[in-house]
PDB file of C-alpha atoms in Angstrom:
ATOM      1  CA  MET A   1     287.641-235.141 -66.231  1.00 49.00           C
ATOM      2  CA  ARG A   2     290.849-233.233 -66.655  1.00 65.00           C
ATOM      3  CA  ILE A   3     293.137-232.795 -63.817  1.00 71.00           C
ATOM      4  CA  LEU A   4     293.903-228.776 -62.962  1.00 67.00           C
ATOM      5  CA  THR A   5     297.442-227.802 -63.223  1.00 80.00           C
ATOM      6  CA  HIS A   6     299.672-227.099 -60.447  1.00 79.00           C
ATOM      7  CA  SER A   7     299.515-222.873 -61.257  1.00 82.00           C
ATOM      8  CA  LYS A   8     296.085-223.173 -62.074  1.00 82.00           C
ATOM      9  CA  ARG A   9     294.976-225.220 -58.812  1.00 84.00           C
ATOM     10  CA  VAL A  10     296.585-222.166 -56.925  1.00 85.00           C
ATOM     11  CA  PHE A  11     294.834-218.977 -59.192  1.00 85.00           C
ATOM     12  CA  LEU A  12     291.353-221.053 -58.465  1.00 84.00           C
ATOM     13  CA  THR A  13     292.296-221.181 -54.170  1.00 86.00           C
ATOM     14  CA  LEU A  14     293.514-217.504 -54.403  1.00 83.00           C
ATOM     15  CA  THR A  15     290.743-216.126 -56.723  1.00 84.00           C
ATOM     16  CA  MET A  16     288.492-218.408 -53.682  1.00 82.00           C
ATOM     17  CA  PHE A  17     289.865-217.439 -50.629  1.00 77.00           C
ATOM     18  CA  THR A  18     289.497-213.455 -51.875  1.00 78.00           C
ATOM     19  CA  LEU A  19     285.936-213.559 -53.090  1.00 73.00           C
ATOM     20  CA  ALA A  20     284.887-214.821 -50.134  1.00 73.00           C
ATOM     21  CA  TYR A  21     287.120-212.426 -47.685  1.00 70.00           C
ATOM     22  CA  ASN A  22     285.114-209.744 -49.992  1.00 66.00           C
ATOM     23  CA  ILE A  23     281.860-210.999 -48.948  1.00 70.00           C
ATOM     24  CA  HIS A  24     279.976-209.280 -46.071  1.00 63.00           C
ATOM     25  CA  ALA A  25     276.488-211.666 -46.208  1.00 60.00           C
ATOM     26  CA  GLN A  26     276.012-210.703 -42.605  1.00 65.00           C
ATOM     27  CA  ASP A  27     277.239-207.042 -41.476  1.00 64.00           C
ATOM     28  CA  GLN A  28     274.403-204.998 -41.561  1.00 71.00           C
ATOM     29  CA  ASN A  29     273.691-202.158 -40.229  1.00 78.00           C
ATOM     30  CA  LEU A  30     270.147-201.874 -38.271  1.00 78.00           C
ATOM     31  CA  THR A  31     269.024-198.463 -36.844  1.00 82.00           C
ATOM     32  CA  LEU A  32     265.620-198.646 -34.482  1.00 81.00           C
ATOM     33  CA  ASN A  33     263.642-195.784 -34.315  1.00 85.00           C
ATOM     34  CA  GLN A  34     261.590-196.427 -30.766  1.00 84.00           C
ATOM     35  CA  ASP A  35     259.055-194.082 -29.464  1.00 86.00           C
ATOM     36  CA  PRO A  36     261.307-192.603 -25.804  1.00 84.00           C
ATOM     37  CA  LYS A  37     257.952-192.913 -23.756  1.00 89.00           C
ATOM     38  CA  PHE A  38     258.207-196.776 -24.363  1.00 87.00           C
ATOM     39  CA  GLU A  39     261.260-197.248 -22.306  1.00 87.00           C
ATOM     40  CA  GLN A  40     259.626-195.540 -19.704  1.00 89.00           C
ATOM     41  CA  LEU A  41     256.326-197.654 -19.687  1.00 89.00           C
ATOM     42  CA  LEU A  42     258.964-201.014 -19.453  1.00 87.00           C
ATOM     43  CA  SER A  43     260.776-199.493 -16.301  1.00 87.00           C
ATOM     44  CA  ASP A  44     257.289-199.061 -14.830  1.00 87.00           C
ATOM     45  CA  LYS A  45     256.190-202.080 -15.421  1.00 85.00           C
ATOM     46  CA  ARG A  46     259.609-203.585 -14.791  1.00 84.00           C
ATOM     47  CA  LYS A  47     258.632-202.021 -11.418  1.00 81.00           C
ATOM     48  CA  ILE A  48     254.721-203.056 -11.145  1.00 80.00           C
ATOM     49  CA  ASN A  49     256.496-206.955 -11.454  1.00 73.00           C
ATOM     50  CA  THR A  50     258.486-206.877  -9.050  1.00 73.00           C
ATOM     51  CA  SER A  51     256.360-205.631  -6.187  1.00 65.00           C
ATOM     52  CA  ILE A  52     253.739-208.277  -6.984  1.00 61.00           C
ATOM     53  CA  SER A  53     254.062-211.315  -5.920  1.00 57.00           C
ATOM     54  CA  THR A  54     251.471-213.714  -6.351  1.00 56.00           C
ATOM     55  CA  ASN A  55     253.281-216.779  -4.077  1.00 65.00           C
ATOM     56  CA  ASP A  56     253.330-215.728  -0.212  1.00 78.00           C
ATOM     57  CA  THR A  57     249.169-215.468   0.045  1.00 87.00           C
ATOM     58  CA  TYR A  58     246.775-217.791   1.478  1.00 92.00           C
ATOM     59  CA  LYS A  59     243.829-218.072  -0.738  1.00 93.00           C
ATOM     60  CA  ILE A  60     240.962-220.150  -0.171  1.00 94.00           C
ATOM     61  CA  GLN A  61     239.197-222.970  -2.968  1.00 94.00           C
ATOM     62  CA  ILE A  62     235.176-222.307  -2.408  1.00 95.00           C
ATOM     63  CA  PHE A  63     233.917-224.557  -5.592  1.00 93.00           C
ATOM     64  CA  SER A  64     235.308-227.114  -8.173  1.00 93.00           C
ATOM     65  CA  GLY A  65     233.105-228.435 -11.073  1.00 93.00           C
ATOM     66  CA  LYS A  66     231.163-227.135 -14.182  1.00 94.00           C
ATOM     67  CA  SER A  67     232.235-223.937 -15.572  1.00 92.00           C
ATOM     68  CA  GLU A  68     228.390-222.765 -15.060  1.00 94.00           C
ATOM     69  CA  ASP A  69     228.581-223.955 -12.058  1.00 93.00           C
ATOM     70  CA  ALA A  70     231.606-221.857 -11.007  1.00 93.00           C
ATOM     71  CA  LYS A  71     230.355-218.974 -12.639  1.00 94.00           C
ATOM     72  CA  LYS A  72     226.951-218.823 -10.545  1.00 95.00           C
ATOM     73  CA  THR A  73     229.782-219.327  -7.290  1.00 93.00           C
ATOM     74  CA  LEU A  74     232.118-216.471  -7.768  1.00 94.00           C
ATOM     75  CA  ALA A  75     228.951-214.284  -8.693  1.00 94.00           C
ATOM     76  CA  ASP A  76     226.774-215.226  -5.554  1.00 94.00           C
ATOM     77  CA  PHE A  77     230.488-214.991  -3.543  1.00 93.00           C
ATOM     78  CA  LYS A  78     231.504-211.398  -5.040  1.00 93.00           C
ATOM     79  CA  ARG A  79     227.294-210.119  -4.092  1.00 93.00           C
ATOM     80  CA  GLU A  80     227.612-211.537  -0.758  1.00 92.00           C
ATOM     81  CA  TYR A  81     231.884-210.582  -0.513  1.00 91.00           C
ATOM     82  CA  SER A  82     232.585-208.059  -2.010  1.00 89.00           C
ATOM     83  CA  ASN A  83     235.528-206.611   0.163  1.00 91.00           C
ATOM     84  CA  ILE A  84     237.242-210.265  -1.091  1.00 91.00           C
ATOM     85  CA  ASP A  85     238.502-210.944  -4.301  1.00 91.00           C
ATOM     86  CA  GLY A  86     237.673-214.126  -5.883  1.00 92.00           C
ATOM     87  CA  THR A  87     239.017-215.861  -9.657  1.00 92.00           C
ATOM     88  CA  ILE A  88     237.957-218.876 -11.505  1.00 93.00           C
ATOM     89  CA  ILE A  89     240.593-221.241 -12.526  1.00 91.00           C
ATOM     90  CA  PHE A  90     240.733-223.829 -14.722  1.00 90.00           C
ATOM     91  CA  ASN A  91     242.099-227.067 -13.653  1.00 86.00           C
ATOM     92  CA  THR A  92     241.643-230.614 -15.635  1.00 85.00           C
ATOM     93  CA  PRO A  93     238.875-231.570 -15.887  1.00 90.00           C
ATOM     94  CA  ASN A  94     237.260-229.260 -13.188  1.00 91.00           C
ATOM     95  CA  TYR A  95     236.706-225.540 -13.059  1.00 94.00           C
ATOM     96  CA  LYS A  96     237.832-224.194  -9.097  1.00 93.00           C
ATOM     97  CA  VAL A  97     236.679-220.708  -7.593  1.00 94.00           C
ATOM     98  CA  ILE A  98     239.137-219.556  -6.224  1.00 93.00           C
ATOM     99  CA  VAL A  99     239.314-216.369  -2.875  1.00 94.00           C
ATOM    100  CA  GLY A 100     240.842-213.550  -1.345  1.00 91.00           C
ATOM    101  CA  ASN A 101     244.525-212.910  -1.384  1.00 89.00           C
ATOM    102  CA  PHE A 102     245.263-213.317   2.752  1.00 90.00           C
ATOM    103  CA  LYS A 103     248.896-211.764   3.681  1.00 88.00           C
ATOM    104  CA  THR A 104     248.915-214.013   7.698  1.00 90.00           C
ATOM    105  CA  ARG A 105     247.810-217.735   7.914  1.00 91.00           C
ATOM    106  CA  ILE A 106     245.050-216.249  10.919  1.00 93.00           C
ATOM    107  CA  GLU A 107     244.142-214.049   8.537  1.00 93.00           C
ATOM    108  CA  ALA A 108     243.003-216.402   6.609  1.00 93.00           C
ATOM    109  CA  GLU A 109     241.615-218.918   8.942  1.00 93.00           C
ATOM    110  CA  ARG A 110     239.470-216.454  10.358  1.00 93.00           C
ATOM    111  CA  ASN A 111     237.840-215.591   6.869  1.00 93.00           C
ATOM    112  CA  LEU A 112     237.906-219.435   6.344  1.00 93.00           C
ATOM    113  CA  THR A 113     235.022-219.443   9.185  1.00 92.00           C
ATOM    114  CA  GLU A 114     233.118-217.779   8.144  1.00 91.00           C
ATOM    115  CA  ILE A 115     232.646-218.700   4.314  1.00 92.00           C
ATOM    116  CA  LYS A 116     232.579-222.392   5.506  1.00 91.00           C
ATOM    117  CA  LYS A 117     228.782-220.550   7.072  1.00 90.00           C
ATOM    118  CA  ARG A 118     228.021-220.609   3.630  1.00 90.00           C
ATOM    119  CA  TYR A 119     229.928-223.285   1.005  1.00 88.00           C
ATOM    120  CA  LYS A 120     230.127-226.649   2.011  1.00 85.00           C
ATOM    121  CA  SER A 121     233.299-228.031   0.514  1.00 85.00           C
ATOM    122  CA  VAL A 122     235.803-224.708   1.604  1.00 93.00           C
ATOM    123  CA  PHE A 123     239.270-225.280   2.312  1.00 90.00           C
ATOM    124  CA  LEU A 124     242.746-223.321   2.577  1.00 93.00           C
ATOM    125  CA  ILE A 125     245.374-222.613   0.026  1.00 90.00           C
ATOM    126  CA  LYS A 126     248.449-223.168   1.197  1.00 86.00           C
ATOM    127  CA  PRO A 127     251.352-219.941  -0.332  1.00 73.00           C
ATOM    128  CA  SER A 128     253.920-222.137  -2.157  1.00 70.00           C
ATOM    129  CA  LYS A 129     257.157-221.651  -2.085  1.00 54.00           C
TER     130      LYS A 129
END
C-alpha cells in the first residue's frame, strides 16, 4: 500500500470538500396542484368533527351474543322503535346491539324502562369522560 504525500492528501481532501459542497441531492422543489374545492371540503369536515361529540351521550345495550342474533335483534328493534338509532358493535367474542344517543340520564332511563318491557338483558351505558 502506497502512502500519500502531504500535498496529495491536502489536494484529495480539498477535492472531496468541493464535491460534497456542490452536491445537493436533497434540494428539490415540489409543486402541488390541488383543486380549490378540496380545501373547502377539508374545512367543512373539520367543522363537522368538532361538532360531533361521541362520548357525552348515554346509550342502551339491548343484546350481546352471536352475529346473526345481533342482526335479527337490531332489525326487530328498528321496526318497533323507528325513532331511536341503533348499531352493532363487535367486542370479542360477542356482537353487541347498542341503541340511542340520549343527552341526559333521565331521558335514557325513561327509554330504558320502555325497552326493558320488550328485551330482557338491557342496561344503560354511561358516557366515558
